[in-house]
Short mmCIF file of C-alpha atoms in Angstrom, two decimals:
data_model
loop_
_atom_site.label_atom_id
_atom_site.label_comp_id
_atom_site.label_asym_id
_atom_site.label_seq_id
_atom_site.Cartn_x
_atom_site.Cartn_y
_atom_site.Cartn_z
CA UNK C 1 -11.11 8.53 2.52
CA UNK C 2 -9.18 9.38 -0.33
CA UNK C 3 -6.54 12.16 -1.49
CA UNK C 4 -7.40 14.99 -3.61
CA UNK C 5 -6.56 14.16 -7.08
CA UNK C 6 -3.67 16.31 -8.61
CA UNK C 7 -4.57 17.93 -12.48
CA UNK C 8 -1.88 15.87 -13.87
CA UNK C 9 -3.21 12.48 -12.99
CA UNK C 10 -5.59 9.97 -11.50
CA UNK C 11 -5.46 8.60 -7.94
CA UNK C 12 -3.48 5.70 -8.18
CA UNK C 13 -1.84 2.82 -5.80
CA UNK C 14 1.34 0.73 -6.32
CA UNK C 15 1.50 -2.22 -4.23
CA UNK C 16 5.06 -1.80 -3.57
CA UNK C 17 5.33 -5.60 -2.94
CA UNK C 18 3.72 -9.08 -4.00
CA UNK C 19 2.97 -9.75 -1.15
CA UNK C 20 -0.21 -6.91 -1.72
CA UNK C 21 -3.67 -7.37 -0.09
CA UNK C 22 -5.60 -8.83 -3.17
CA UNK C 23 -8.53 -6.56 -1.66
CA UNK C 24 -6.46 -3.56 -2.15
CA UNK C 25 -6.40 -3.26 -5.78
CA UNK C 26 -10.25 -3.66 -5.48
CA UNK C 27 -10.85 -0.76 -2.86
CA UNK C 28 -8.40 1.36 -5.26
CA UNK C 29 -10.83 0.91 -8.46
CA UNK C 30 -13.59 1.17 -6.41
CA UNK C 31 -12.71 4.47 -5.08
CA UNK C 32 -11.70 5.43 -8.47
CA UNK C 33 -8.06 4.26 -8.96
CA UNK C 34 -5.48 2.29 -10.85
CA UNK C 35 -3.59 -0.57 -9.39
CA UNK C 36 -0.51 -2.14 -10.05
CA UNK C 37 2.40 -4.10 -8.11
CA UNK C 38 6.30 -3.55 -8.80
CA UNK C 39 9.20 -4.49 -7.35
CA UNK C 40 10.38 -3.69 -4.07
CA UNK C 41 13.45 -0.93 -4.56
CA UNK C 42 11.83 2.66 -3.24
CA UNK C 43 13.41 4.27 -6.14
CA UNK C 44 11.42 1.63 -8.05
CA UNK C 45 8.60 3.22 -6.33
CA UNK C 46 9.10 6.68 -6.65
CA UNK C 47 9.83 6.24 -10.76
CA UNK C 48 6.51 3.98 -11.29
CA UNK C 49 4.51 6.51 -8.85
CA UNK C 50 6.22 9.66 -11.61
CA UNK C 51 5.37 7.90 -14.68
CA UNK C 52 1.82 6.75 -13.82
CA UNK C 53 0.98 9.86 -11.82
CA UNK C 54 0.52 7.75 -8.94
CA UNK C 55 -0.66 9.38 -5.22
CA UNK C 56 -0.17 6.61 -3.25
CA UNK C 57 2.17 3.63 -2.73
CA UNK C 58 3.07 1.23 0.05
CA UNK C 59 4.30 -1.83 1.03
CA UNK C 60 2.90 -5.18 3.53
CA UNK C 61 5.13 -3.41 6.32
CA UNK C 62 3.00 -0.15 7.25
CA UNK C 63 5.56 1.74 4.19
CA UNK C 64 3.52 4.57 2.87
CA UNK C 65 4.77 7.04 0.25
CA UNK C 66 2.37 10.16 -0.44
CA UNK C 67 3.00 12.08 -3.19
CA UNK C 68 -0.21 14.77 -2.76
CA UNK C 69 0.48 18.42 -2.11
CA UNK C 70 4.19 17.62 -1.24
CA UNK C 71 7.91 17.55 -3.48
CA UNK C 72 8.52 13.91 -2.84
CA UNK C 73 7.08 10.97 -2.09
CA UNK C 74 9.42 9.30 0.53
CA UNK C 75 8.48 10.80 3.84
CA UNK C 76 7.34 9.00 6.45
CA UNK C 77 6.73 11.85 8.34
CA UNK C 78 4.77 13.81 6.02
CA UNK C 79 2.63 10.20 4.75
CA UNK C 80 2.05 10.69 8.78
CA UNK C 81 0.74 13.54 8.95
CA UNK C 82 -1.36 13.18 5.48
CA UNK C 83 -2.88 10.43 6.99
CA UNK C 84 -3.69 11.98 10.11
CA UNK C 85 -5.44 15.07 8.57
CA UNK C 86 -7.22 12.45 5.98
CA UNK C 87 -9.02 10.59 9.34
CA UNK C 88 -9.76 13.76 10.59
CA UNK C 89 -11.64 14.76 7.80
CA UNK C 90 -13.52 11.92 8.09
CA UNK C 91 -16.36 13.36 10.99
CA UNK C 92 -16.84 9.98 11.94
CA UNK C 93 -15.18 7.73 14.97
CA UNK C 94 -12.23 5.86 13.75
CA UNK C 95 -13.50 2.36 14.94
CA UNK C 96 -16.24 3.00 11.56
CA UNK C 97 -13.23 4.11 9.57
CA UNK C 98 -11.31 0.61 10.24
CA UNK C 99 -14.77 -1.32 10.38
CA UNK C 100 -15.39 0.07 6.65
CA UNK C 101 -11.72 -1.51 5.57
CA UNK C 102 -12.25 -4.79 3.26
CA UNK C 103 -12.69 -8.31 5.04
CA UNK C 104 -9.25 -10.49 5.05
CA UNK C 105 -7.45 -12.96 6.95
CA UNK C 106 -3.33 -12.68 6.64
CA UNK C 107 -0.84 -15.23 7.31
CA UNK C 108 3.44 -15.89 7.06
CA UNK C 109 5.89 -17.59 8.48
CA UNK C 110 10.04 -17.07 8.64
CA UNK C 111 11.64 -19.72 7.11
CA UNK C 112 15.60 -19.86 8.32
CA UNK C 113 18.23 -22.28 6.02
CA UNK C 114 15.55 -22.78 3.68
CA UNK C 115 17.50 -23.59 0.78
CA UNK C 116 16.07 -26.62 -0.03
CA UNK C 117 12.30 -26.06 1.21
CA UNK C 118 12.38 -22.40 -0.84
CA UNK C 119 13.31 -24.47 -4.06
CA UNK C 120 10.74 -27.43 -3.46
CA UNK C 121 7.78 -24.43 -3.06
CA UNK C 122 9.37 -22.24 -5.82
CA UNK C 123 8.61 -25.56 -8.08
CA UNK C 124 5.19 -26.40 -6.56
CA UNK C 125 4.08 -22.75 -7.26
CA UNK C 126 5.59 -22.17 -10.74
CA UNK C 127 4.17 -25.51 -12.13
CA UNK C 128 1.02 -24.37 -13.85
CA UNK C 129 -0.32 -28.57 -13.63
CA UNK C 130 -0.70 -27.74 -9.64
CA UNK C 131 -2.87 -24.95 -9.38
CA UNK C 132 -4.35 -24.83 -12.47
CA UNK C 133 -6.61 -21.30 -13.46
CA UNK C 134 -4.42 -19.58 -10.71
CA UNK C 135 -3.09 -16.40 -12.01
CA UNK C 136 0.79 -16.47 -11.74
CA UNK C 137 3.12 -13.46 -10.65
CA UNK C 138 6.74 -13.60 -10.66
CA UNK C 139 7.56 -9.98 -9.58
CA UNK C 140 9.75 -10.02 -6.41
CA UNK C 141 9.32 -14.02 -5.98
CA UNK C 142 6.38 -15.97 -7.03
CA UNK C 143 2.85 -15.17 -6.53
CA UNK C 144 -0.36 -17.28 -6.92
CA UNK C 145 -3.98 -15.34 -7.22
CA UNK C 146 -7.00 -17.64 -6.33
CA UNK C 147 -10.60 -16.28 -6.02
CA UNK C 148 -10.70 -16.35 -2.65
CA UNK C 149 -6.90 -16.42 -1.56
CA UNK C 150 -3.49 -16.08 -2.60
CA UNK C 151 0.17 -17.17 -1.60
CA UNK C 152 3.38 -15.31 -2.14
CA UNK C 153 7.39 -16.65 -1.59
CA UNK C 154 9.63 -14.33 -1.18
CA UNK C 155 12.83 -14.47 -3.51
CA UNK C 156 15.53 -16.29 -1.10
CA UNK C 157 18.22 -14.12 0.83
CA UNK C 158 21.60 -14.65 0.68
CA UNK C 159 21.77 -16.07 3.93
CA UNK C 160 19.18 -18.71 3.02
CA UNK C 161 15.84 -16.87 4.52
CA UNK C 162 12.96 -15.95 3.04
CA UNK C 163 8.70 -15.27 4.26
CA UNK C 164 6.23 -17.11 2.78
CA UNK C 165 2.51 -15.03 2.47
CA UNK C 166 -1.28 -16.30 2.58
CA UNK C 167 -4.03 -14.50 2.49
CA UNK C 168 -7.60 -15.18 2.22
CA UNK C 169 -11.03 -13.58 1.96
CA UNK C 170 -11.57 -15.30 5.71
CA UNK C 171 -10.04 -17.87 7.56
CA UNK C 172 -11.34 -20.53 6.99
CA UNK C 173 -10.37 -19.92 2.87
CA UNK C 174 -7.00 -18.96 4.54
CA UNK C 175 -7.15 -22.20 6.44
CA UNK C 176 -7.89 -24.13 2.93
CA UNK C 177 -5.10 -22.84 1.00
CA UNK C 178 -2.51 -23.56 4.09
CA UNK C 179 -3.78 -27.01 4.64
CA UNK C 180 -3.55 -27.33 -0.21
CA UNK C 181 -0.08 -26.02 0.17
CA UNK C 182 0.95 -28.63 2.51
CA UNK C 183 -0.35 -31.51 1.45
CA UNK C 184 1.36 -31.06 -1.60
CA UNK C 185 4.68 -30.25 -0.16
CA UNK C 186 3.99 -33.63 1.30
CA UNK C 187 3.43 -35.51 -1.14
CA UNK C 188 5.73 -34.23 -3.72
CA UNK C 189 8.96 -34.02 -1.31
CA UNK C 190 7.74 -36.59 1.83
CA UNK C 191 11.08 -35.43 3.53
CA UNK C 192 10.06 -31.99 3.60
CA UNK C 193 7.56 -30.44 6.37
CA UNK C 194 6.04 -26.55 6.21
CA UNK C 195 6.27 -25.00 9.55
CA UNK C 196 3.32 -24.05 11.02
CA UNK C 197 1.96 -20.11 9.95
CA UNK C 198 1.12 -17.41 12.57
CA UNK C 199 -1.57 -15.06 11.62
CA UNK C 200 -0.58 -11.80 11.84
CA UNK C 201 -3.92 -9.54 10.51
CA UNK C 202 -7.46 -10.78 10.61
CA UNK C 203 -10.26 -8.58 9.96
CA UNK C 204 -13.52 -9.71 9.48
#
């Protein structure tokens, strides 16, 4: 499953937000691609996909943007259809197509007047001394990349809201990272609790 490469360029994917599948990047090279992340603005998108003669971008909401036999790349309706011909070219059921997607176990939760919570985890997840060998991201919010797992705040809204991201390989190293993040909330600011995360993709 992948688009027909144009003559100017290599398939590519931009993750158009941090808050990007860590097995994404590897199913791009794997297949052949480059990966990056950038920040969140579709014109952001559209620019990074021109200069590195990127194919393919999309975001943690279902976004797409296809830029592969078309004049644009912001066209839901066209990504639609791409995607539609793409499976259909496949000559296999589309259970196998999904069963043949990367293992991963996705998390988030909403937090509302989080003024004070967003700052106490912006600290927690900037300070190299707490998660030491983590690789640190600070495009769109902050972003920490673990071997197994990573978690992503959102930059705060100015109505105090904001998501806060984990992901890991499985649950249970979903599970771990949760329960890490947590505790240390705890025990760095005692008066501050993390609300409880709802999964909202597991496959495995």
């Amino acid at each position: 499953m992948k688009l027909t490469p144009q003559p100017e360029g290599p398939i590519a994917s931009l993750g158009r937000r941090a808050s990007r599948p860590a097995v994404l990047g590897l199913l791009v090279v794997q297949h052949g691609g480059a990966s990056a992340i950038v920040r969140t603005a579709p014109h952001i998108v559209q620019q990074e996909m021109k200069s590195r003669g990127a194919l393919v971008a999309g975001d943690s909401n279902g976004g797409i943007f296809i830029k592969d036999r078309w004049f644009g790349s912001n066209d839901p309706v066209y990504a639609a259809a791409r995607i539609t011909e793409i499976i259909s070219g496949a000559n296999r059921p589309l259970s196998e197509v999904v069963n043949d997607l990367p293992d991963a176990s996705l998390s988030k939760v909403h937090l509302v007047e989080a003024t004070t919570l967003h700052t106490a985890l912006n600290g927690i997840l900037c300070d190299d001394s707490v998660f030491p060998g983590a690789r640190i991201s600070k495009i769109d919010g902050v972003r920490l990349d673990f071997a197994d797992s990573w978690v992503y705040l959102e930059p705060l809204s100015e109505d105090g809201e904001c998501y806060l991201h984990v992901e890991g390989d499985d649950e249970d190293c979903r599970h771990r990272l949760e329960h890490l993040l947590s505790s240390i909330l705890k025990h760095k600011h005692p008066d501050l609790a993390l609300p409880t995360l709802i999964a909202t993709a597991i496959k495995s």
